[in-house]
PDB file of C-alpha atoms in Angstrom:
ATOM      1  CA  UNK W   1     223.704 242.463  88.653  1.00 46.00           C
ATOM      2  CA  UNK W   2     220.674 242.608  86.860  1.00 56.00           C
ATOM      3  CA  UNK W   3     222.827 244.721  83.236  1.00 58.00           C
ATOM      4  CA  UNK W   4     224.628 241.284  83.848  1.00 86.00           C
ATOM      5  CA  UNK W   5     221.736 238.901  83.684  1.00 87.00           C
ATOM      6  CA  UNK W   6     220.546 240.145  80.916  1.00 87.00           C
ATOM      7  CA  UNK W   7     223.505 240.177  78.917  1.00 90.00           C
ATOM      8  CA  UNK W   8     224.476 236.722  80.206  1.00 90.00           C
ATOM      9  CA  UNK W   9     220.478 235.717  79.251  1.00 90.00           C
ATOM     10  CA  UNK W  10     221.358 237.252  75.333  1.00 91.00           C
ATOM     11  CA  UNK W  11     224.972 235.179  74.976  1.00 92.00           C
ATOM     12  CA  UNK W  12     222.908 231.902  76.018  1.00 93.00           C
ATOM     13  CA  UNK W  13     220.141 232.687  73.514  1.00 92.00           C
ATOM     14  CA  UNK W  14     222.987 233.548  70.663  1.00 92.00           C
ATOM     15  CA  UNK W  15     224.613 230.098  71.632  1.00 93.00           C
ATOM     16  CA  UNK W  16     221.236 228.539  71.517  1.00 94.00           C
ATOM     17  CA  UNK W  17     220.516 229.869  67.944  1.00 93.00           C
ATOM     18  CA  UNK W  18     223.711 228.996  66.904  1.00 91.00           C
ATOM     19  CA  UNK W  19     223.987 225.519  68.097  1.00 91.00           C
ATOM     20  CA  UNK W  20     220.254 224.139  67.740  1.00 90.00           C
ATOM     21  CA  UNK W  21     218.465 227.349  65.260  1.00 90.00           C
ATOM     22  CA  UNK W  22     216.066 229.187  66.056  1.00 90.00           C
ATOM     23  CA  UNK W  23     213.343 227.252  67.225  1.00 90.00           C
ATOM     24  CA  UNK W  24     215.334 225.902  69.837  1.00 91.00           C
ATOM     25  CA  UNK W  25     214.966 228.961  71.489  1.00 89.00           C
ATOM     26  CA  UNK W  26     212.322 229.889  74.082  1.00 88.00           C
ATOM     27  CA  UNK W  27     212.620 231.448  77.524  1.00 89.00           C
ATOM     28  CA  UNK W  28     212.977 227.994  79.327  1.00 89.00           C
ATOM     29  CA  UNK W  29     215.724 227.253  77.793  1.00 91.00           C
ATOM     30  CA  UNK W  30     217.839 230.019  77.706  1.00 91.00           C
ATOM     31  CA  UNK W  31     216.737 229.946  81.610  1.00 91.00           C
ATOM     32  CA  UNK W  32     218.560 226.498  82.098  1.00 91.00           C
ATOM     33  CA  UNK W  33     220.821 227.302  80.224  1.00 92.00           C
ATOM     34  CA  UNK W  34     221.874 230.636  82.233  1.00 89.00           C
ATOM     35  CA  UNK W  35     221.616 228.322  85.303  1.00 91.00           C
ATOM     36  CA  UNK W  36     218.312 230.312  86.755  1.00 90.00           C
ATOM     37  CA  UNK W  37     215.223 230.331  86.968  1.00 89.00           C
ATOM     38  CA  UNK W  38     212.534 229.750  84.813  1.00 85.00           C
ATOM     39  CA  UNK W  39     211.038 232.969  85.168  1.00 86.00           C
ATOM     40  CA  UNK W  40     214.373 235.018  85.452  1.00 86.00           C
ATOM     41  CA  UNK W  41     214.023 236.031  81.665  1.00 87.00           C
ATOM     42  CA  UNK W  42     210.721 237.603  82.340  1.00 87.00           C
ATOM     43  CA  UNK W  43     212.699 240.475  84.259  1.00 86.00           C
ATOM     44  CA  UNK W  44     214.046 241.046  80.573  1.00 87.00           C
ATOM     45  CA  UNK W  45     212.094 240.080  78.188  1.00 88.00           C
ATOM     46  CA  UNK W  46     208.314 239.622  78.053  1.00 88.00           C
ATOM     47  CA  UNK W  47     207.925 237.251  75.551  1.00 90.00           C
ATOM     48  CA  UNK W  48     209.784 234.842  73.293  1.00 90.00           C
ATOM     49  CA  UNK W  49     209.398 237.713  69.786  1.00 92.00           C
ATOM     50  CA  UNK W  50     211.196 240.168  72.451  1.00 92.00           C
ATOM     51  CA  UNK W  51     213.936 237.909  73.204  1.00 91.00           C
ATOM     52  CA  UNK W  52     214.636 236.949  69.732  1.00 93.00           C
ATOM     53  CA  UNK W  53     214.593 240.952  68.488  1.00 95.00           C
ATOM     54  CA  UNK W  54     216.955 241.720  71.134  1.00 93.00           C
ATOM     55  CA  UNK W  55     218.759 238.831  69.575  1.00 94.00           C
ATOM     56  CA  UNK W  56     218.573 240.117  66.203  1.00 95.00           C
ATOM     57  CA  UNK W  57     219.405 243.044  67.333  1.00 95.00           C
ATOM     58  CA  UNK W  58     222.818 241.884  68.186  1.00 95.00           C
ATOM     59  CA  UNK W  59     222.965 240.287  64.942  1.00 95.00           C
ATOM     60  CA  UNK W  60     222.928 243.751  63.587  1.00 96.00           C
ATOM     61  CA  UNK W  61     225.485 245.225  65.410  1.00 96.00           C
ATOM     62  CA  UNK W  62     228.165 242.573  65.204  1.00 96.00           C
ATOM     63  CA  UNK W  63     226.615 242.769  61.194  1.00 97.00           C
ATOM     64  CA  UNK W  64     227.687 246.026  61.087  1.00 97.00           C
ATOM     65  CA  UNK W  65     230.882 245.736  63.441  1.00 97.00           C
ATOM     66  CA  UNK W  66     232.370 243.241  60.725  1.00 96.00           C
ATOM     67  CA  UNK W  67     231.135 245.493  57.240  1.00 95.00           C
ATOM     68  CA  UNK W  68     232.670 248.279  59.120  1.00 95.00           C
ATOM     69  CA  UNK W  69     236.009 246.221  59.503  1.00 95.00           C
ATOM     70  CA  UNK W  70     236.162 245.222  56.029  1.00 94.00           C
ATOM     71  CA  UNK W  71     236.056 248.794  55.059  1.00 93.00           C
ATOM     72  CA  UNK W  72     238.412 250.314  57.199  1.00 92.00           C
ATOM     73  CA  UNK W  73     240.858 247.578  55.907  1.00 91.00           C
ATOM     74  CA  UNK W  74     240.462 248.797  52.307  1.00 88.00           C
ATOM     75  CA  UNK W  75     243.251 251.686  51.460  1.00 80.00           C
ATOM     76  CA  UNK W  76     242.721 255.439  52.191  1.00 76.00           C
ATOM     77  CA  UNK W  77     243.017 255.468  48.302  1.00 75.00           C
ATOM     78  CA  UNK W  78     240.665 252.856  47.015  1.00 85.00           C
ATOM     79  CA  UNK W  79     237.398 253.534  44.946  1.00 89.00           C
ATOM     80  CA  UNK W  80     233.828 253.378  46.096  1.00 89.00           C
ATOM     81  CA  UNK W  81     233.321 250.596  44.293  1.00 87.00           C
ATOM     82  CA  UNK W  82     236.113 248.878  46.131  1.00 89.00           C
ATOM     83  CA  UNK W  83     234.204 250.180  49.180  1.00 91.00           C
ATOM     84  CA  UNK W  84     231.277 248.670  48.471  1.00 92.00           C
ATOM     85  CA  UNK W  85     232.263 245.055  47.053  1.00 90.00           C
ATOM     86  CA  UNK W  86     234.414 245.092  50.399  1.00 92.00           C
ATOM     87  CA  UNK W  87     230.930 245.489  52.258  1.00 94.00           C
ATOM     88  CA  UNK W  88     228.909 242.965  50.289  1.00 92.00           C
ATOM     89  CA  UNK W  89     232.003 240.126  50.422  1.00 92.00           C
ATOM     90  CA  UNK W  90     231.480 240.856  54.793  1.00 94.00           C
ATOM     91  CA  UNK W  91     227.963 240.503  54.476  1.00 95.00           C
ATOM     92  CA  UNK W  92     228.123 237.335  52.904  1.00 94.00           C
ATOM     93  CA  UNK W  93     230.755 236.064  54.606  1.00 93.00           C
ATOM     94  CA  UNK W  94     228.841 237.140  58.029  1.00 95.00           C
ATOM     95  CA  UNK W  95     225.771 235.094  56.769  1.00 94.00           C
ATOM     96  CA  UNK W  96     227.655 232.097  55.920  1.00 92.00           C
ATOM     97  CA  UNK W  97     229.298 231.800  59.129  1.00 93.00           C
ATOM     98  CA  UNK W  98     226.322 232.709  61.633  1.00 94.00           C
ATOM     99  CA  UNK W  99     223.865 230.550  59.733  1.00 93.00           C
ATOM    100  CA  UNK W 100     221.216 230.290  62.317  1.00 92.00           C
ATOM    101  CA  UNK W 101     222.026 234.443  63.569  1.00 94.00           C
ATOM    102  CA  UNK W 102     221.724 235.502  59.962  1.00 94.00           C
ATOM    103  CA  UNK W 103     218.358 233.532  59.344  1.00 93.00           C
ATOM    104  CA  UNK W 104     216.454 234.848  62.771  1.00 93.00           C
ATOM    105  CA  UNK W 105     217.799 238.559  61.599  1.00 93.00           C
ATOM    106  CA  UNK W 106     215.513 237.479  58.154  1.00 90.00           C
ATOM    107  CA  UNK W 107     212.359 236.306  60.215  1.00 90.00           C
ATOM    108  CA  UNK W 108     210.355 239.183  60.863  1.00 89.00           C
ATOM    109  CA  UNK W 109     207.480 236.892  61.461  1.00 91.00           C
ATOM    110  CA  UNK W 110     209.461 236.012  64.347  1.00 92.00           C
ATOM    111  CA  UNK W 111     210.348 239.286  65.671  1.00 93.00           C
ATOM    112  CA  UNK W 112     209.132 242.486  67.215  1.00 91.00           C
ATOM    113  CA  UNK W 113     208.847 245.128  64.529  1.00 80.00           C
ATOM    114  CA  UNK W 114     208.224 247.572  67.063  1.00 87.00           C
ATOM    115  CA  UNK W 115     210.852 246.790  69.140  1.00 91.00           C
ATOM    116  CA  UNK W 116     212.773 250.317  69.488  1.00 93.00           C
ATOM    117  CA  UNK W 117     216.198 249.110  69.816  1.00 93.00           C
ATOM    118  CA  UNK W 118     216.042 246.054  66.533  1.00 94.00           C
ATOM    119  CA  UNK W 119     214.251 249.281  64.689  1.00 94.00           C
ATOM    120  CA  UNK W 120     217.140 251.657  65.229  1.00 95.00           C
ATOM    121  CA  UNK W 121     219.850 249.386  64.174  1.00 95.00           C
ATOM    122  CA  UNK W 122     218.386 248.250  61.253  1.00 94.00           C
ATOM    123  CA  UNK W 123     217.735 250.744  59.681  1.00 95.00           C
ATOM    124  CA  UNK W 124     221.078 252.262  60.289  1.00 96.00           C
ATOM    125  CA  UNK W 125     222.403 249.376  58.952  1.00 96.00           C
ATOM    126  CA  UNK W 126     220.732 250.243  55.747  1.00 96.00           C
ATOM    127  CA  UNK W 127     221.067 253.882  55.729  1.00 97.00           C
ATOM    128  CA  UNK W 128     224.825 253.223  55.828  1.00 96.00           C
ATOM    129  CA  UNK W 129     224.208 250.501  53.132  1.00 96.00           C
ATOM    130  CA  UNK W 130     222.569 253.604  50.867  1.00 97.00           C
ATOM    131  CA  UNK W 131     225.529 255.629  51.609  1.00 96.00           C
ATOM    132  CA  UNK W 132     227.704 253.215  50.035  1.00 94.00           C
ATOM    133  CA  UNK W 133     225.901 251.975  46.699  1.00 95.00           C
ATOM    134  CA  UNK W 134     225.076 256.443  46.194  1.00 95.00           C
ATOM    135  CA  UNK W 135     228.825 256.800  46.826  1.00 92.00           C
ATOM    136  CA  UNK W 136     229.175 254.341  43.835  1.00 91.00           C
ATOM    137  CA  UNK W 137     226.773 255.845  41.719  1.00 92.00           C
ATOM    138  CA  UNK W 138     228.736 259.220  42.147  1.00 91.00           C
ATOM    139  CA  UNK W 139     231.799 257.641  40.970  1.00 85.00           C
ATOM    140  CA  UNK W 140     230.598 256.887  37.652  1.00 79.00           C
ATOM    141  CA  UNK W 141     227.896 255.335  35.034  1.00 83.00           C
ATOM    142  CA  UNK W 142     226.598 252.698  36.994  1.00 88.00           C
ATOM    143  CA  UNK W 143     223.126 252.961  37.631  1.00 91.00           C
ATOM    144  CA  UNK W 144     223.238 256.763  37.659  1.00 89.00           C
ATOM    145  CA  UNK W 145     219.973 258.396  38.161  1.00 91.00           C
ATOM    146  CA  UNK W 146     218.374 255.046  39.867  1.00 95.00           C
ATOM    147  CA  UNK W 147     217.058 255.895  43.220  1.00 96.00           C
ATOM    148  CA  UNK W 148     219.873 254.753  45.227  1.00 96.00           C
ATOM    149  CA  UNK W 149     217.312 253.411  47.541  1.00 97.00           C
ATOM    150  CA  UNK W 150     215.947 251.036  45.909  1.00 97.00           C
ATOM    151  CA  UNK W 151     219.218 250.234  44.203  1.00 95.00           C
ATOM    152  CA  UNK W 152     220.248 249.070  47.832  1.00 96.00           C
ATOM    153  CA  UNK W 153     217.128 247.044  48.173  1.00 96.00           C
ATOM    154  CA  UNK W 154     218.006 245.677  45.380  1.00 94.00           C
ATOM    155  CA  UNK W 155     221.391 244.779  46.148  1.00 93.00           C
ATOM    156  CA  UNK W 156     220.240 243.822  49.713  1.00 93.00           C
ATOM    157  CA  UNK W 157     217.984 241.285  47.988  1.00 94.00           C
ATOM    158  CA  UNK W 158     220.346 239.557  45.547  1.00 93.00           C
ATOM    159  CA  UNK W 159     223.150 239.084  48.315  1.00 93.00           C
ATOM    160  CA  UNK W 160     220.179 237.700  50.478  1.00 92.00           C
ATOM    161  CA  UNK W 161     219.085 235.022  47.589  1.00 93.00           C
ATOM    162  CA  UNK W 162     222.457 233.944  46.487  1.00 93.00           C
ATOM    163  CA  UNK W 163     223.705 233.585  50.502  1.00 93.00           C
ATOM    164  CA  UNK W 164     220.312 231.297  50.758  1.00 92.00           C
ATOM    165  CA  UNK W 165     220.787 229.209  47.464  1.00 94.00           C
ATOM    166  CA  UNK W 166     224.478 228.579  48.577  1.00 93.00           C
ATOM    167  CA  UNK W 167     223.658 227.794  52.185  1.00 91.00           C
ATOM    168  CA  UNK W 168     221.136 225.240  50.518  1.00 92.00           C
ATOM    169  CA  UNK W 169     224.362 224.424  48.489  1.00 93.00           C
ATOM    170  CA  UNK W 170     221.685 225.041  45.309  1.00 95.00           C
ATOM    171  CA  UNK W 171     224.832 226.841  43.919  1.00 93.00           C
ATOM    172  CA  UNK W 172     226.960 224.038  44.566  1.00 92.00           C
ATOM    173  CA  UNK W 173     224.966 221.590  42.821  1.00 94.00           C
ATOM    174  CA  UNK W 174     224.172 223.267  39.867  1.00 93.00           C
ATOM    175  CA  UNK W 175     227.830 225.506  39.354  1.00 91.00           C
ATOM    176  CA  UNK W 176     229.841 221.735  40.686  1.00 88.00           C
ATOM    177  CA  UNK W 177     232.124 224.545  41.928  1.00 86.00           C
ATOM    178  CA  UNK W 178     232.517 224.345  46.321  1.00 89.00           C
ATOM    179  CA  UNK W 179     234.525 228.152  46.314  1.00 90.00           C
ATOM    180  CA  UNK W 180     232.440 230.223  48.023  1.00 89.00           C
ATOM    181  CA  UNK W 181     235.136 233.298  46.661  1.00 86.00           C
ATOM    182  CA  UNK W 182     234.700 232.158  43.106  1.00 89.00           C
ATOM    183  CA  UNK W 183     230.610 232.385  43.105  1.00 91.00           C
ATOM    184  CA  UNK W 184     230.544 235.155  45.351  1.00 88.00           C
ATOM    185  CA  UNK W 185     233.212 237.107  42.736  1.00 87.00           C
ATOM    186  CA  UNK W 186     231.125 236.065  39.552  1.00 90.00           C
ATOM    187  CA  UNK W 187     227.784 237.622  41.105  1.00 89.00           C
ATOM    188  CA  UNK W 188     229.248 240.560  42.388  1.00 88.00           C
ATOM    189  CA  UNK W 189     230.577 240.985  38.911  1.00 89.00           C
ATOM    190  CA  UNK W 190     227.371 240.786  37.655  1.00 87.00           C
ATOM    191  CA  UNK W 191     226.548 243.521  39.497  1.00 84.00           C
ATOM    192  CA  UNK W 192     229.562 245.613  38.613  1.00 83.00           C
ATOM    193  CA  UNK W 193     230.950 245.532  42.001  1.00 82.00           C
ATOM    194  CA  UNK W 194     234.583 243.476  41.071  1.00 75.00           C
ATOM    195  CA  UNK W 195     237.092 245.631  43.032  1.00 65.00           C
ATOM    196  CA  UNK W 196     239.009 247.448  40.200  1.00 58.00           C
ATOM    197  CA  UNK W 197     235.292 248.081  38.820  1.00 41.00           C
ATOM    198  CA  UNK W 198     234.780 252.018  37.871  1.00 43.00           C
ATOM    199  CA  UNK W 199     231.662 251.484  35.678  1.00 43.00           C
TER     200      UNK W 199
END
């Protein structure tokens, strides 16, 4: 079926990405790699940036799938702090373990920003994202009266610099401490985002 193909075409180009990184990845490959033909992909995707946002659109949803997860696990009772540090530990954690997923979801250069469907998701992704750090602000002092937006962004961008600097292992080096939990915990801290937080 052709639904199949395509989906078949999108696993091969996740394994590529995973295996080899992102410039690995072109139509050919994924082609052999699928067991067809060179111009099989075409059917799907016209060029290589529409492969890879379809990719990173995937990215997104399994992204989300996991945040998601780590929230529902938190208690009926539990703050929206707790809510949110839950969210920013999957995030990282999500990162860390699809290295080469996380880093094409990051390269716009390489990607469609057109594309309708990588559009969508992402910026659900982050409307959900502003729905939890507002839900934080609500609960308390912290940050109250910052535009929760670019609060987010803000957020967003710190949990994107410290996941680079420790995939570098910059944060290694310089903190001689290999505890991905323990760094993570001090810079959510610094944010005010340590589970029992209320501030």
């Amino acid at each position: 079926m052709d639904g199949d193909l395509r989906t078949r075409l999108l696993a091969c180009a996740m394994d590529i990405v995973s295996e080899d990184g992102i410039e690995a990845v072109s139509l050919r490959a994924i082609a052999r790699r699928a067991g067809v033909s060179h111009g099989a992909p075409l059917r799907h995707f016209p060029g290589r940036a529409a492969l890879l946002s379809a990719v990173a659109a995937e990215g997104y949803r399994m992204l989300a799938a996991e945040r998601q997860r780590a929230i529902d696990d938190c208690a009926a009772s539990v703050t929206a702090a707790e809510r949110l540090h839950a969210a920013a530990l999957a995030y990282v954690r999500f990162a860390v373990e699809n290295r080469g997923l996380h880093e094409l979801m990051s390269r716009e250069d390489l990607l469609l920003p057109t594309d309708p469907m990588l559009s969508k998701i992402s910026r659900s992704f982050f409307e959900e994202s502003v729905e939890l750090v507002a839900a934080k602000q609500s609960e308390g002092n912290w940050h109250r009266g910052t535009d929760e937006r670019l609060l987010t962004s803000a957020l967003w961008s710190a949990l994107q610099g410290f996941t680079r600097l420790w995939l570098i292992g910059s944060i290694t080096r310089a903190s001689h401490s290999e505890s991905l939990e323990d760094a993570l915990g001090v810079a959510l801290e610094a944010f005010g985002l340590t589970p029992e937080s209320k501030n």
